Tab-separated table of C-alpha atoms in Angstrom:
chain	number	residue	atom	x	y	z
A	1317	UNK	CA	46.651	94.027	85.346
A	1318	UNK	CA	47.595	95.449	88.623
A	1319	UNK	CA	49.317	93.326	91.453
A	1320	UNK	CA	46.421	92.232	93.242
A	1321	UNK	CA	44.819	91.085	90.384
A	1322	UNK	CA	47.779	89.051	89.442
A	1323	UNK	CA	48.211	87.551	92.724
A	1324	UNK	CA	44.712	86.323	93.063
A	1325	UNK	CA	44.842	84.824	89.698
A	1326	UNK	CA	48.389	83.130	91.014
A	1327	UNK	CA	46.218	81.669	94.260
A	1328	UNK	CA	43.629	80.387	91.786
A	1329	UNK	CA	46.408	78.481	89.654
A	1330	UNK	CA	47.739	77.324	93.055
A	1331	UNK	CA	44.216	76.009	94.260
A	1332	UNK	CA	43.882	74.176	90.510
A	1333	UNK	CA	47.468	72.772	90.778
A	1334	UNK	CA	46.410	71.354	94.387
A	1335	UNK	CA	43.110	69.882	93.804
A	1336	UNK	CA	44.653	68.419	90.093
A	1337	UNK	CA	47.638	66.788	92.783
A	1338	UNK	CA	44.669	65.565	95.077
A	1339	UNK	CA	42.847	63.744	92.225
A	1340	UNK	CA	45.910	62.460	90.923
A	1341	UNK	CA	46.965	60.942	94.426
A	1342	UNK	CA	43.568	59.512	95.031
A	1343	UNK	CA	44.012	57.709	91.888
A	1344	UNK	CA	46.968	56.057	92.983
A	1345	UNK	CA	45.292	55.261	96.071
A	1346	UNK	CA	42.793	53.693	94.160
A	1347	UNK	CA	44.950	51.968	91.650
A	1348	UNK	CA	46.731	50.463	94.488
A	1349	UNK	CA	43.627	48.600	95.978
A	1350	UNK	CA	43.215	47.014	92.620
A	1351	UNK	CA	43.646	43.319	92.334
A	1352	UNK	CA	44.676	43.456	88.888
A	1353	UNK	CA	47.674	45.981	89.750
A	1354	UNK	CA	50.752	46.071	87.494
A	1355	UNK	CA	53.707	47.641	88.091
A	1356	UNK	CA	53.908	49.866	84.915
A	1357	UNK	CA	50.210	51.077	85.807
A	1358	UNK	CA	51.636	52.549	88.859
A	1359	UNK	CA	54.668	53.773	87.944
A	1360	UNK	CA	53.323	55.645	85.313
A	1361	UNK	CA	50.690	57.021	87.840
A	1362	UNK	CA	52.767	58.243	90.432
A	1363	UNK	CA	54.449	60.351	87.752
A	1364	UNK	CA	51.626	62.018	86.792
A	1365	UNK	CA	50.955	62.322	90.444
A	1366	UNK	CA	54.789	63.497	90.970
A	1367	UNK	CA	54.006	66.053	87.939
A	1368	UNK	CA	50.987	67.417	89.870
A	1369	UNK	CA	53.185	67.932	92.578
A	1370	UNK	CA	55.762	70.084	90.757
A	1371	UNK	CA	53.643	71.892	89.768
A	1372	UNK	CA	52.181	72.961	93.060
A	1373	UNK	CA	55.526	73.883	94.166
A	1374	UNK	CA	55.728	75.835	91.037
A	1375	UNK	CA	52.634	77.835	91.650
A	1376	UNK	CA	53.200	77.958	95.227
A	1377	UNK	CA	56.614	79.764	94.702
A	1378	UNK	CA	54.808	82.209	91.774
A	1379	UNK	CA	52.478	83.660	94.586
A	1380	UNK	CA	55.499	83.947	97.078
A	1381	UNK	CA	56.971	85.710	94.833
A	1382	UNK	CA	54.160	88.119	94.220
A	1383	UNK	CA	53.252	88.382	97.272
A	1384	UNK	CA	56.802	89.227	98.734
A	1385	UNK	CA	56.573	91.969	95.638
A	1386	UNK	CA	53.230	93.089	96.860
A	1387	UNK	CA	54.948	93.371	100.786
A	1388	UNK	CA	57.804	95.175	99.589
A	1389	UNK	CA	55.660	98.104	97.572
A	1390	UNK	CA	53.221	98.655	100.705
A	1391	UNK	CA	56.313	98.987	102.823
A	1392	UNK	CA	57.497	101.575	100.102
A	1393	UNK	CA	54.634	103.514	100.028
A	1394	UNK	CA	54.235	103.528	103.702
A	1395	UNK	CA	57.626	105.058	103.718
A	1396	UNK	CA	56.974	107.544	101.100
A	1397	UNK	CA	53.774	108.350	103.107
A	1398	UNK	CA	55.858	109.314	106.102
A	1399	UNK	CA	58.699	111.333	103.966
A	1400	UNK	CA	59.002	114.484	102.769
A	1401	UNK	CA	61.692	116.254	100.135
A	1402	UNK	CA	64.644	117.288	101.902
A	1403	UNK	CA	64.559	120.834	100.592
A	1404	UNK	CA	60.979	120.845	102.631
A	1405	UNK	CA	61.790	119.459	106.108
A	1406	UNK	CA	62.234	121.266	109.167
A	1407	UNK	CA	65.710	121.774	110.525
A	1408	UNK	CA	66.482	119.240	113.000
A	1409	UNK	CA	66.187	120.752	116.835
A	1410	UNK	CA	69.572	120.677	117.956
A	1411	UNK	CA	70.354	122.443	114.371
A	1412	UNK	CA	68.635	125.703	115.210
A	1413	UNK	CA	69.483	128.645	117.644
A	1414	UNK	CA	66.577	128.575	120.640
A	1415	UNK	CA	66.206	131.519	122.971
A	1416	UNK	CA	63.562	130.826	125.344
A	1417	UNK	CA	60.449	129.548	123.424
A	1418	UNK	CA	60.205	129.068	119.857
A	1419	UNK	CA	57.268	131.609	117.923
A	1420	UNK	CA	54.090	130.171	117.345
A	1421	UNK	CA	53.586	129.036	113.708
A	1422	UNK	CA	50.947	131.725	113.183
A	1423	UNK	CA	51.140	134.731	115.395
A	1424	UNK	CA	47.800	136.784	115.491
A	1425	UNK	CA	50.162	140.171	115.859
A	1426	UNK	CA	51.237	139.423	111.962
A	1427	UNK	CA	48.001	137.936	110.726
A	1428	UNK	CA	45.068	139.445	112.186
A	1429	UNK	CA	42.627	137.875	109.894
A	1430	UNK	CA	43.985	134.270	109.864
A	1431	UNK	CA	44.909	134.497	106.205
A	1432	UNK	CA	48.033	132.752	106.282
A	1433	UNK	CA	46.037	129.742	107.805
A	1434	UNK	CA	43.620	129.892	105.333
A	1435	UNK	CA	46.116	130.161	102.124
A	1436	UNK	CA	47.984	126.876	103.514
A	1437	UNK	CA	44.542	125.401	104.286
A	1438	UNK	CA	43.983	125.163	100.721
A	1439	UNK	CA	47.804	124.512	99.692
A	1440	UNK	CA	47.353	121.653	101.720
A	1441	UNK	CA	44.453	120.201	99.895
A	1442	UNK	CA	46.507	120.642	96.616
A	1443	UNK	CA	49.404	118.603	97.900
A	1444	UNK	CA	51.669	121.489	99.294
A	1445	UNK	CA	54.126	119.353	101.513
A	1446	UNK	CA	55.422	122.949	103.434
A	1447	UNK	CA	52.060	124.228	104.001
A	1448	UNK	CA	50.862	120.552	105.780
A	1449	UNK	CA	54.191	120.645	107.796
A	1450	UNK	CA	52.788	124.310	109.300
A	1451	UNK	CA	49.513	123.065	109.853
A	1452	UNK	CA	51.022	119.988	111.760
A	1453	UNK	CA	53.066	122.482	113.986
A	1454	UNK	CA	50.070	124.632	114.635
A	1455	UNK	CA	48.137	121.536	115.755
A	1456	UNK	CA	51.073	120.459	118.016
A	1457	UNK	CA	51.279	123.784	119.370
A	1458	UNK	CA	47.122	123.848	120.026
A	1459	UNK	CA	47.838	120.353	122.125
A	1460	UNK	CA	50.121	121.884	124.001
A	1461	UNK	CA	48.171	124.735	124.946
A	1462	UNK	CA	44.656	124.261	124.897
A	1463	UNK	CA	44.205	120.483	125.085
A	1464	UNK	CA	42.047	120.499	127.103
A	1465	UNK	CA	39.345	122.617	124.929
A	1466	UNK	CA	40.258	120.457	122.019
A	1467	UNK	CA	39.008	117.230	123.349
A	1468	UNK	CA	35.081	119.214	122.528
A	1469	UNK	CA	36.636	119.770	118.871
A	1470	UNK	CA	33.928	119.105	116.470
A	1471	UNK	CA	33.511	116.301	114.056
A	1472	UNK	CA	34.344	115.880	110.372
A	1473	UNK	CA	30.506	116.993	109.360
A	1474	UNK	CA	31.292	120.495	110.209
A	1475	UNK	CA	33.688	120.625	107.719
A	1476	UNK	CA	32.260	119.381	104.791
A	1477	UNK	CA	34.311	121.586	102.470
A	1478	UNK	CA	37.291	120.663	103.949
A	1479	UNK	CA	36.683	117.071	104.275
A	1480	UNK	CA	37.395	115.637	100.806
A	1481	UNK	CA	35.518	112.282	99.800
A	1482	UNK	CA	38.008	110.130	98.229
A	1483	UNK	CA	37.379	107.545	95.140
A	1484	UNK	CA	39.281	104.236	94.870
A	1485	UNK	CA	39.514	104.782	91.459
A	1486	UNK	CA	42.388	101.222	91.576
A	1487	UNK	CA	38.983	99.401	93.068
A	1488	UNK	CA	36.384	100.302	89.843
A	1489	UNK	CA	33.941	97.997	89.695
A	1490	UNK	CA	33.677	96.873	85.840
A	1491	UNK	CA	30.256	95.848	84.388
A	1492	UNK	CA	30.188	91.926	84.866
A	1493	UNK	CA	30.480	90.278	81.603
A	1494	UNK	CA	29.885	86.127	80.297
A	1495	UNK	CA	33.143	86.575	78.715
A	1496	UNK	CA	34.265	83.955	76.316
A	1497	UNK	CA	34.815	80.398	78.173
A	1498	UNK	CA	33.995	77.877	75.206
A	1499	UNK	CA	35.633	80.163	72.897
A	1500	UNK	CA	38.375	79.811	74.884
A	1501	UNK	CA	38.449	75.979	74.823
A	1502	UNK	CA	38.157	75.910	71.177
A	1503	UNK	CA	40.741	74.984	68.794
A	1504	UNK	CA	42.499	78.195	67.664
A	1505	UNK	CA	43.921	78.879	64.735
A	1506	UNK	CA	45.482	82.353	63.123
A	1507	UNK	CA	43.288	83.913	60.767
A	1508	UNK	CA	44.984	84.493	57.062
A	1509	UNK	CA	46.081	87.816	56.584
A	1510	UNK	CA	43.856	88.414	53.644
A	1511	UNK	CA	39.676	87.395	52.400
A	1512	UNK	CA	36.845	87.672	54.046
A	1513	UNK	CA	35.766	83.908	53.868
A	1514	UNK	CA	37.883	80.765	54.443
A	1515	UNK	CA	37.077	77.687	52.391
A	1516	UNK	CA	37.511	74.293	53.586
A	1517	UNK	CA	37.320	70.778	51.227
A	1518	UNK	CA	35.684	68.276	52.642
A	1519	UNK	CA	35.410	64.715	51.213
A	1520	UNK	CA	31.784	63.488	50.658
A	1521	UNK	CA	32.269	60.764	49.043
A	1522	UNK	CA	34.876	58.713	49.294
A	1523	UNK	CA	36.431	55.798	47.121
A	1524	UNK	CA	35.242	52.275	47.888
A	1525	UNK	CA	37.016	48.675	48.354
A	1526	UNK	CA	35.522	45.401	48.266
A	1527	UNK	CA	37.166	41.937	47.833
A	1528	UNK	CA	37.593	40.885	44.167
A	1529	UNK	CA	34.889	38.283	42.898
A	1530	UNK	CA	37.450	36.259	40.902
A	1531	UNK	CA	40.598	36.499	39.427
A	1532	UNK	CA	41.365	39.373	36.606
A	1533	UNK	CA	38.069	40.903	37.377
A	1534	UNK	CA	37.624	44.450	38.013
A	1535	UNK	CA	38.306	45.318	41.559
A	1536	UNK	CA	35.577	48.056	43.361
A	1537	UNK	CA	35.979	51.466	42.472
A	1538	UNK	CA	34.227	54.713	43.338
A	1539	UNK	CA	35.219	58.128	42.142
A	1540	UNK	CA	35.634	60.581	45.330
A	1541	UNK	CA	34.163	64.140	45.672
A	1542	UNK	CA	34.311	67.094	47.795
A	1543	UNK	CA	31.894	69.747	49.055
A	1544	UNK	CA	33.416	73.271	49.430
A	1545	UNK	CA	32.640	74.093	53.131
A	1546	UNK	CA	32.791	78.520	52.705
A	1547	UNK	CA	33.320	80.043	55.774
A	1548	UNK	CA	32.550	83.934	56.355
A	1549	UNK	CA	34.998	86.164	58.445
A	1550	UNK	CA	33.206	88.552	60.300
A	1551	UNK	CA	33.730	91.815	62.130
A	1552	UNK	CA	32.681	92.648	65.790
A	1553	UNK	CA	33.052	96.174	66.736
A	1554	UNK	CA	32.172	98.647	69.117
A	1555	UNK	CA	32.553	102.489	69.978
A	1556	UNK	CA	32.299	105.051	72.787
A	1557	UNK	CA	32.460	108.382	72.812
A	1558	UNK	CA	34.071	110.058	75.708
A	1559	UNK	CA	34.939	113.810	76.568
A	1560	UNK	CA	38.335	115.232	76.641
A	1561	UNK	CA	37.453	116.899	79.915
A	1562	UNK	CA	37.218	113.010	81.342
A	1563	UNK	CA	40.345	111.923	79.784
A	1564	UNK	CA	42.381	115.087	80.710
A	1565	UNK	CA	41.320	115.840	84.291
A	1566	UNK	CA	39.893	112.040	85.033
A	1567	UNK	CA	41.630	109.576	86.798
A	1568	UNK	CA	41.960	105.984	84.280
A	1569	UNK	CA	38.793	107.001	82.546
A	1570	UNK	CA	40.327	105.733	79.598
A	1571	UNK	CA	41.685	102.808	80.461
A	1572	UNK	CA	38.405	102.211	82.409
A	1573	UNK	CA	36.372	102.417	79.263
A	1574	UNK	CA	38.800	100.143	77.014
A	1575	UNK	CA	38.742	97.490	79.472
A	1576	UNK	CA	34.589	97.466	78.985
A	1577	UNK	CA	34.861	97.635	75.234
A	1578	UNK	CA	37.562	94.711	75.158
A	1579	UNK	CA	35.376	92.781	77.703
A	1580	UNK	CA	32.042	93.069	75.629
A	1581	UNK	CA	34.225	92.131	72.253
A	1582	UNK	CA	34.878	88.861	73.756
A	1583	UNK	CA	31.717	88.420	75.249
A	1584	UNK	CA	30.276	89.335	71.735
A	1585	UNK	CA	32.361	86.636	69.988
A	1586	UNK	CA	31.479	83.919	72.440
A	1587	UNK	CA	28.074	84.336	72.383
A	1588	UNK	CA	28.295	83.918	68.357
A	1589	UNK	CA	29.817	80.706	68.198
A	1590	UNK	CA	27.423	79.308	70.496
A	1591	UNK	CA	24.067	81.082	69.373
A	1592	UNK	CA	24.466	82.789	65.884
A	1593	UNK	CA	21.240	81.549	63.198
A	1594	UNK	CA	22.582	78.925	61.395
A	1595	UNK	CA	26.128	78.599	62.321
A	1596	UNK	CA	26.060	78.723	66.032
A	1597	UNK	CA	26.528	75.525	67.994
A	1598	UNK	CA	22.765	76.027	69.062
A	1599	UNK	CA	21.782	75.613	65.274
A	1600	UNK	CA	23.911	72.873	64.318
A	1601	UNK	CA	23.889	70.545	66.767
A	1602	UNK	CA	21.701	66.937	66.935
A	1603	UNK	CA	19.313	67.398	69.568
A	1604	UNK	CA	18.579	64.545	72.397
A	1605	UNK	CA	15.531	65.370	74.006
A	1606	UNK	CA	15.381	64.819	77.680
A	1607	UNK	CA	11.238	65.448	78.317
A	1608	UNK	CA	10.685	65.400	82.521
A	1609	UNK	CA	8.136	67.495	84.631
A	1610	UNK	CA	10.601	66.531	87.176
A	1611	UNK	CA	13.663	66.419	86.363
A	1612	UNK	CA	16.971	65.046	88.117
A	1613	UNK	CA	20.787	64.811	87.661
A	1614	UNK	CA	20.729	61.185	87.634
A	1615	UNK	CA	18.289	61.099	85.088
A	1616	UNK	CA	20.051	63.776	82.532
A	1617	UNK	CA	23.448	62.070	83.103
A	1618	UNK	CA	22.310	59.005	80.721
A	1619	UNK	CA	21.174	61.753	77.698
A	1620	UNK	CA	24.417	62.911	78.260
A	1621	UNK	CA	26.352	60.007	77.673
A	1622	UNK	CA	23.737	59.480	74.377
A	1623	UNK	CA	24.599	62.537	73.369
A	1624	UNK	CA	28.424	61.674	73.276
A	1625	UNK	CA	27.809	58.131	72.252
A	1626	UNK	CA	26.246	60.068	68.767
A	1627	UNK	CA	29.273	62.511	68.844
A	1628	UNK	CA	31.795	59.685	68.673
A	1629	UNK	CA	29.228	57.818	66.109
A	1630	UNK	CA	29.567	60.866	63.382
A	1631	UNK	CA	33.482	61.361	64.035
A	1632	UNK	CA	34.273	57.582	63.999
A	1633	UNK	CA	38.036	57.330	63.251
A	1634	UNK	CA	38.584	61.106	63.052
A	1635	UNK	CA	37.155	61.118	66.574
A	1636	UNK	CA	40.195	63.039	69.151
A	1637	UNK	CA	39.024	61.707	72.145
A	1638	UNK	CA	39.219	65.079	73.234
A	1639	UNK	CA	35.334	65.779	74.005
A	1640	UNK	CA	33.897	68.413	76.475
A	1641	UNK	CA	30.369	69.102	77.743
A	1642	UNK	CA	29.586	73.001	77.651
A	1643	UNK	CA	26.879	73.729	80.082
A	1644	UNK	CA	25.444	77.258	81.480
A	1645	UNK	CA	26.664	77.687	85.466
A	1646	UNK	CA	22.890	76.665	87.029
A	1647	UNK	CA	23.129	73.854	84.936
A	1648	UNK	CA	26.286	72.765	86.572
A	1649	UNK	CA	25.159	73.498	90.092
A	1650	UNK	CA	22.436	71.901	89.466
A	1651	UNK	CA	24.220	68.576	88.809
A	1652	UNK	CA	26.407	69.211	91.630
A	1653	UNK	CA	23.399	69.444	94.040
A	1654	UNK	CA	22.333	66.378	93.656
A	1655	UNK	CA	22.889	62.822	95.856
A	1656	UNK	CA	23.120	59.685	95.169
A	1657	UNK	CA	23.944	56.252	96.395
A	1658	UNK	CA	24.330	54.301	93.719
A	1659	UNK	CA	27.831	54.187	91.202
A	1660	UNK	CA	28.553	53.881	87.644
A	1661	UNK	CA	29.107	50.011	86.429
A	1662	UNK	CA	31.962	50.702	84.620
A	1663	UNK	CA	35.360	53.137	86.212
A	1664	UNK	CA	36.816	55.609	84.679
A	1665	UNK	CA	39.878	57.327	83.987
A	1666	UNK	CA	40.797	59.592	86.285
A	1667	UNK	CA	37.795	59.013	88.391
A	1668	UNK	CA	38.084	57.979	91.789
A	1669	UNK	CA	36.048	54.762	92.903
A	1670	UNK	CA	32.336	55.400	94.539
A	1671	UNK	CA	32.431	59.301	92.954
A	1672	UNK	CA	29.738	60.734	90.313
A	1673	UNK	CA	32.383	63.202	88.649
A	1674	UNK	CA	34.428	65.837	90.269
A	1675	UNK	CA	34.254	69.410	90.864
A	1676	UNK	CA	38.053	71.067	90.194
A	1677	UNK	CA	36.858	74.410	91.720
A	1678	UNK	CA	38.033	76.850	89.405
A	1679	UNK	CA	37.026	80.321	89.067
A	1680	UNK	CA	34.382	81.207	86.071
A	1681	UNK	CA	36.171	81.543	82.754
A	1682	UNK	CA	39.307	80.299	84.010
A	1683	UNK	CA	39.143	76.609	81.948
A	1684	UNK	CA	37.839	73.360	82.782
A	1685	UNK	CA	35.426	73.579	85.587
A	1686	UNK	CA	35.117	69.724	86.533
A	1687	UNK	CA	34.669	66.401	85.060
A	1688	UNK	CA	31.411	64.278	84.661
A	1689	UNK	CA	31.603	60.930	85.938
A	1690	UNK	CA	32.991	58.968	82.841
A	1691	UNK	CA	35.930	61.612	82.904
A	1692	UNK	CA	34.363	64.403	80.215
A	1693	UNK	CA	35.703	67.872	81.058
A	1694	UNK	CA	33.121	70.324	81.722
A	1695	UNK	CA	33.230	74.377	80.663
A	1696	UNK	CA	30.945	76.535	82.001
A	1697	UNK	CA	29.552	79.307	79.656
A	1698	UNK	CA	26.581	81.652	80.653
A	1699	UNK	CA	26.246	83.065	76.920
A	1700	UNK	CA	23.587	79.755	76.794
A	1701	UNK	CA	20.612	80.713	76.083
A	1702	UNK	CA	18.300	80.039	79.346
A	1703	UNK	CA	14.728	81.109	77.432
A	1704	UNK	CA	14.637	78.423	75.486
A	1705	UNK	CA	11.326	75.949	74.513
A	1706	UNK	CA	7.834	76.567	75.127
A	1707	UNK	CA	8.125	77.920	78.575
A	1708	UNK	CA	10.899	80.164	77.713
A	1709	UNK	CA	12.809	78.406	80.564
A	1710	UNK	CA	15.323	75.674	79.182
A	1711	UNK	CA	18.714	76.133	78.776
A	1712	UNK	CA	20.757	73.195	76.833
A	1713	UNK	CA	24.553	70.721	77.241
A	1714	UNK	CA	26.196	70.950	74.278
A	1715	UNK	CA	28.370	67.911	73.860
A	1716	UNK	CA	31.507	68.241	71.231
A	1717	UNK	CA	35.127	67.097	69.978
A	1718	UNK	CA	36.884	70.089	71.310
A	1719	UNK	CA	39.301	69.734	68.123
A	1720	UNK	CA	36.483	69.863	65.718
A	1721	UNK	CA	35.123	73.432	67.113
A	1722	UNK	CA	37.410	75.881	65.155
A	1723	UNK	CA	38.009	79.473	65.823
A	1724	UNK	CA	39.808	81.727	63.543
A	1725	UNK	CA	41.138	84.990	65.105
A	1726	UNK	CA	43.694	87.552	64.455
A	1727	UNK	CA	46.564	87.276	66.884
A	1728	UNK	CA	46.541	90.882	67.426
A	1729	UNK	CA	42.358	91.154	68.038
A	1730	UNK	CA	41.197	93.173	69.453
A	1731	UNK	CA	42.461	96.139	68.118
A	1732	UNK	CA	41.586	99.379	68.594
A	1733	UNK	CA	41.173	102.830	66.971
A	1734	UNK	CA	41.917	106.296	69.439
A	1735	UNK	CA	40.506	109.195	66.636
A	1736	UNK	CA	40.809	112.891	68.143
A	1737	UNK	CA	39.977	114.362	65.042
A	1738	UNK	CA	36.631	113.009	64.235
A	1739	UNK	CA	35.296	114.599	67.295
A	1740	UNK	CA	37.456	117.932	68.097
A	1741	UNK	CA	34.457	119.913	67.408
A	1742	UNK	CA	32.704	118.623	70.589
A	1743	UNK	CA	35.855	118.258	72.319
A	1744	UNK	CA	35.362	114.224	72.208
A	1745	UNK	CA	37.794	111.563	71.909
A	1746	UNK	CA	36.273	108.408	70.014
A	1747	UNK	CA	37.395	104.972	71.060
A	1748	UNK	CA	36.507	101.989	68.805
A	1749	UNK	CA	37.837	98.676	69.121
A	1750	UNK	CA	37.135	95.824	66.603
A	1751	UNK	CA	38.114	92.402	65.421
A	1752	UNK	CA	37.894	89.995	62.991
A	1753	UNK	CA	37.119	86.154	63.376
A	1754	UNK	CA	35.516	83.225	61.467
A	1755	UNK	CA	34.142	79.736	62.720
A	1756	UNK	CA	32.647	76.497	62.352
A	1757	UNK	CA	31.650	73.339	64.099
A	1758	UNK	CA	30.507	72.003	60.963
A	1759	UNK	CA	33.670	70.486	59.323
A	1760	UNK	CA	32.458	67.103	60.840
A	1761	UNK	CA	28.983	68.246	61.821
A	1762	UNK	CA	29.045	66.145	64.992
A	1763	UNK	CA	28.049	68.047	67.750
A	1764	UNK	CA	24.849	66.840	69.992
A	1765	UNK	CA	22.632	68.906	72.555
A	1766	UNK	CA	20.443	68.001	75.515
A	1767	UNK	CA	17.263	69.753	75.384
A	1768	UNK	CA	13.800	69.463	76.245
A	1769	UNK	CA	11.295	70.027	79.382
A	1770	UNK	CA	13.890	68.306	81.811
A	1771	UNK	CA	16.342	71.286	81.292
A	1772	UNK	CA	14.171	74.086	82.908
A	1773	UNK	CA	14.923	76.026	85.085
A	1774	UNK	CA	16.611	73.930	88.040
A	1775	UNK	CA	15.468	73.427	91.564
A	1776	UNK	CA	18.082	73.060	93.955
A	1777	UNK	CA	16.775	69.803	95.890
A	1778	UNK	CA	19.319	67.191	96.260
A	1779	UNK	CA	18.468	64.700	93.505
């Protein structure tokens, strides 16, 4: 990762910290206006606000350090551009003997055909500092003797073979990917070192407890039973063969290819945990249907609450309360575009009065994007399909307990192989990226989804 990318990442983290701190301050102000105010509640909220303030300071200092480092790097780069090795510097003016005037750098009596000049032009192009110095002195001499004529000099277009286009290789644009926002939000585990299947025992028949009918009579009894949940370990892999010439004579070609393979590996994994047949989130979630020819954000929100109620009804005392909503970016922005004049009847944790949720303004793939009116965090993931339904234009909103969406990955994944011998006959280098993973949303089959004609391609009409 480049220093510029680290600075951009630090700025995003600072923006997020500032937004969080503002939310905590708003919540504190709302709490102080509450008639049922308690000192403990205020103290706790002040502590949360202060913690968020400290996080802003920490992020600010980290960004300032990176920016100072970048400024120093740029200063050194400019200094290096003005400096040539000591052995190649021309002698100082007062260190040489001079009689009358200096000789011209390129003299017609010594180089009638200009071969020395042409050689220096070619050498300067290849990085020869001495050749560059001679050409610079020659141009200074020309300006002194023929400055009026140089004003009529031709443009760079007349020297297409000498004015070479430059490629900014450090600013290459990688292919955009949906990456893995939901996979990063799942509960992570290290994949066991061996085996192509992981198993979880699920108690499907529990014991029984009831009141004893009369003294000295048998109490309730029910034999417990479990069912094995078998989860396959899957292998994701991709390859790219690049020429040895591109590796040895190109600029960063191998790094660009590996970056693309890694990003596509992440996108594939995330796509599978959402859309894979039978086991993906889309196929195991219980549907809450929203049918509407003229859908609005105000109408879909009660469906979200219905889905969350279904999650808790399934989980009962095993619910962690760490619920999240997962949706496509087009659905998230559609919900943000809605305007309204009514508010929930029941206030929610971390939600300021008379607001209908909050946008944290975090970048795509950087974690929670915001919260819904009831405080449920939102994960935006563009691996969610947008071609569902009879009209092939619907997407879905998923509601899950984050702690019951399990993902096992090798700590070193993804891994890569660089093989030269396999393609030696064609001077190729084979790059392979691969990794093993397993996942399940079915330890407790709890996931719900909002689907139906109410989730067709959104129209941003402010409702």
